[in-house]
């Protein structure tokens, strides 16, 4: 469990250090941790999954754990009121954003309080890894023994979501003098479940269904149907057993759309010819770690597709050195995030080739992402930020969620729009045992981007668009030589779909009232808000030199791969925002109140994504197993597309004309 690049100290030395730390902590407190009157307890800092049933014993002594302390805003209600004023077209403060320094001076914790917390942690022997200019939090590291002694608890490992994660067995606490300055404490690893919301075509995931085990094609057998990929919908069609309404002819899956095809489908080609391509705008992208080959990859890919390459002025990055990477195993290693960064950068560059891209990498997928966000917010390095990652549901301690929300309030108050992918696992019931949207996309202070399956014609227009939710049914040869399906359509193998649904944490924001059906919302925030292409089987082709060694970050040869996921949808929407801001000269900021206001008065401004009749499908043959599948679209777990707002695609797809209304604040 020792994170890569973190020294593995000798256990005896750790024991001595922990004992010393305990003495220091207790002397600072002036009393025993058991004396509750002298300590402030943080009950909302224990994750819901840290239960006796999941307890796997004491956390390994030969590791370090990241912690984060959150400090309260000086005027929480005022920060929320400002965020509403700046983003609501009906209010007098609309788009009268504060500068970062103005926001910090008005709402951030005081320097004295931040310094006191840092001094306490340093004196207790912990390593401080980050304090942002906004002073909203302090990120630190320590051994389980250190953290348990200082915070009056014990750290154990818990079995959750197929992982072993560290968390406190009881609510952490702090000496009253310090605790009065602190709003929340994170000593647990739920945020290391934060993962890229991208899926590579062919990643079918595990399948425990009997149908696949019993009737799968034998290894190395030829496919029952040859399915060359299609560069546009219908380029190659194949005959399958009767499916929807008896249809037997379907297009094969997509090879991976090119930048030119996406711009054409989204109505941006003519604008590009007139120089409206995002020039003068900056789109920031946040992910964990950093690809060692990103510029070289994008420029090879751009040359391959006849696109402009990146230059020193069109691409910058703020990234940690590899020696600063932490929690690599927990966070899926740099190789697990490289495809995400590549997808984000290449899709923004595809949609808005004139925009400047700023990539900010985190040291890990936990507090490192907060630090990356703060670098942007505290200096207003961009007013459009794409975030293609999310937690598994909302199973994050309340203290952590509030700390994240405060960063989102800062963004809204400064006129910065945060775009988050809604997730790739549908309603998450398979992972959690209950339906849940993913956080941070479920927050009412960000724009949550859902996903669609997008069929593009040979001429570059949209043939059809429906909700992203891929259900696979294997096609097999029967004893008599005929072909059939293993199970009744659409099959039982779900391989990805847009996240969304009703929040269990956030009440319904004002802007959703009257637009989101009451029967769906039941008084709560529902996500997503808008949607764009996310289906990897109608996906986007990227170019990448994959990391082949996470220790040295050595890369292999350049290859093309096809990706999807709402990680694709989020940067597509962010890039569209950049184009509109260039065209109108307006900064949109937090877009949701205006998006929903436009929906109320001009529903046709959105490209409503509705169920297709009959159900649309594609045919795909796995390069690994040789199995051939009918891919039924718009089968997203319990989430359903519908006329108007739905929990797969939100208000629908966005267009240049719609975003013009949004930029102009027309409502």
PDB file of C-alpha atoms in Angstrom, residues 200-201 255-256 301 339 540-544 546 559-563:
ATOM      1  CA  UNK A 200     -11.489   3.345 -24.428  1.00  0.00           C
ATOM      2  CA  UNK A 201     -13.369   1.556 -27.161  1.00  0.00           C
ATOM      3  CA  UNK A 255     -13.527   4.042 -36.164  1.00  0.00           C
ATOM      4  CA  UNK A 256     -13.238   7.302 -34.244  1.00  0.00           C
ATOM      5  CA  UNK A 301      -2.078  13.773 -34.281  1.00  0.00           C
ATOM      6  CA  UNK A 339      -5.254   8.820 -21.955  1.00  0.00           C
ATOM      7  CA  UNK A 540     -13.382  10.256 -30.960  1.00  0.00           C
ATOM      8  CA  UNK A 541     -10.015   9.133 -32.261  1.00  0.00           C
ATOM      9  CA  UNK A 542      -6.949  10.293 -30.337  1.00  0.00           C
ATOM     10  CA  UNK A 543      -3.211   9.947 -30.927  1.00  0.00           C
ATOM     11  CA  UNK A 544      -0.969   8.876 -28.059  1.00  0.00           C
ATOM     12  CA  UNK A 546       1.280   5.285 -24.163  1.00  0.00           C
ATOM     13  CA  UNK A 559      -0.825   4.817 -31.881  1.00  0.00           C
ATOM     14  CA  UNK A 560      -4.387   5.849 -32.593  1.00  0.00           C
ATOM     15  CA  UNK A 561      -7.121   4.809 -30.192  1.00  0.00           C
ATOM     16  CA  UNK A 562     -10.831   5.573 -29.982  1.00  0.00           C
ATOM     17  CA  UNK A 563     -12.162   7.026 -26.747  1.00  0.00           C
TER      18      UNK A 563
END
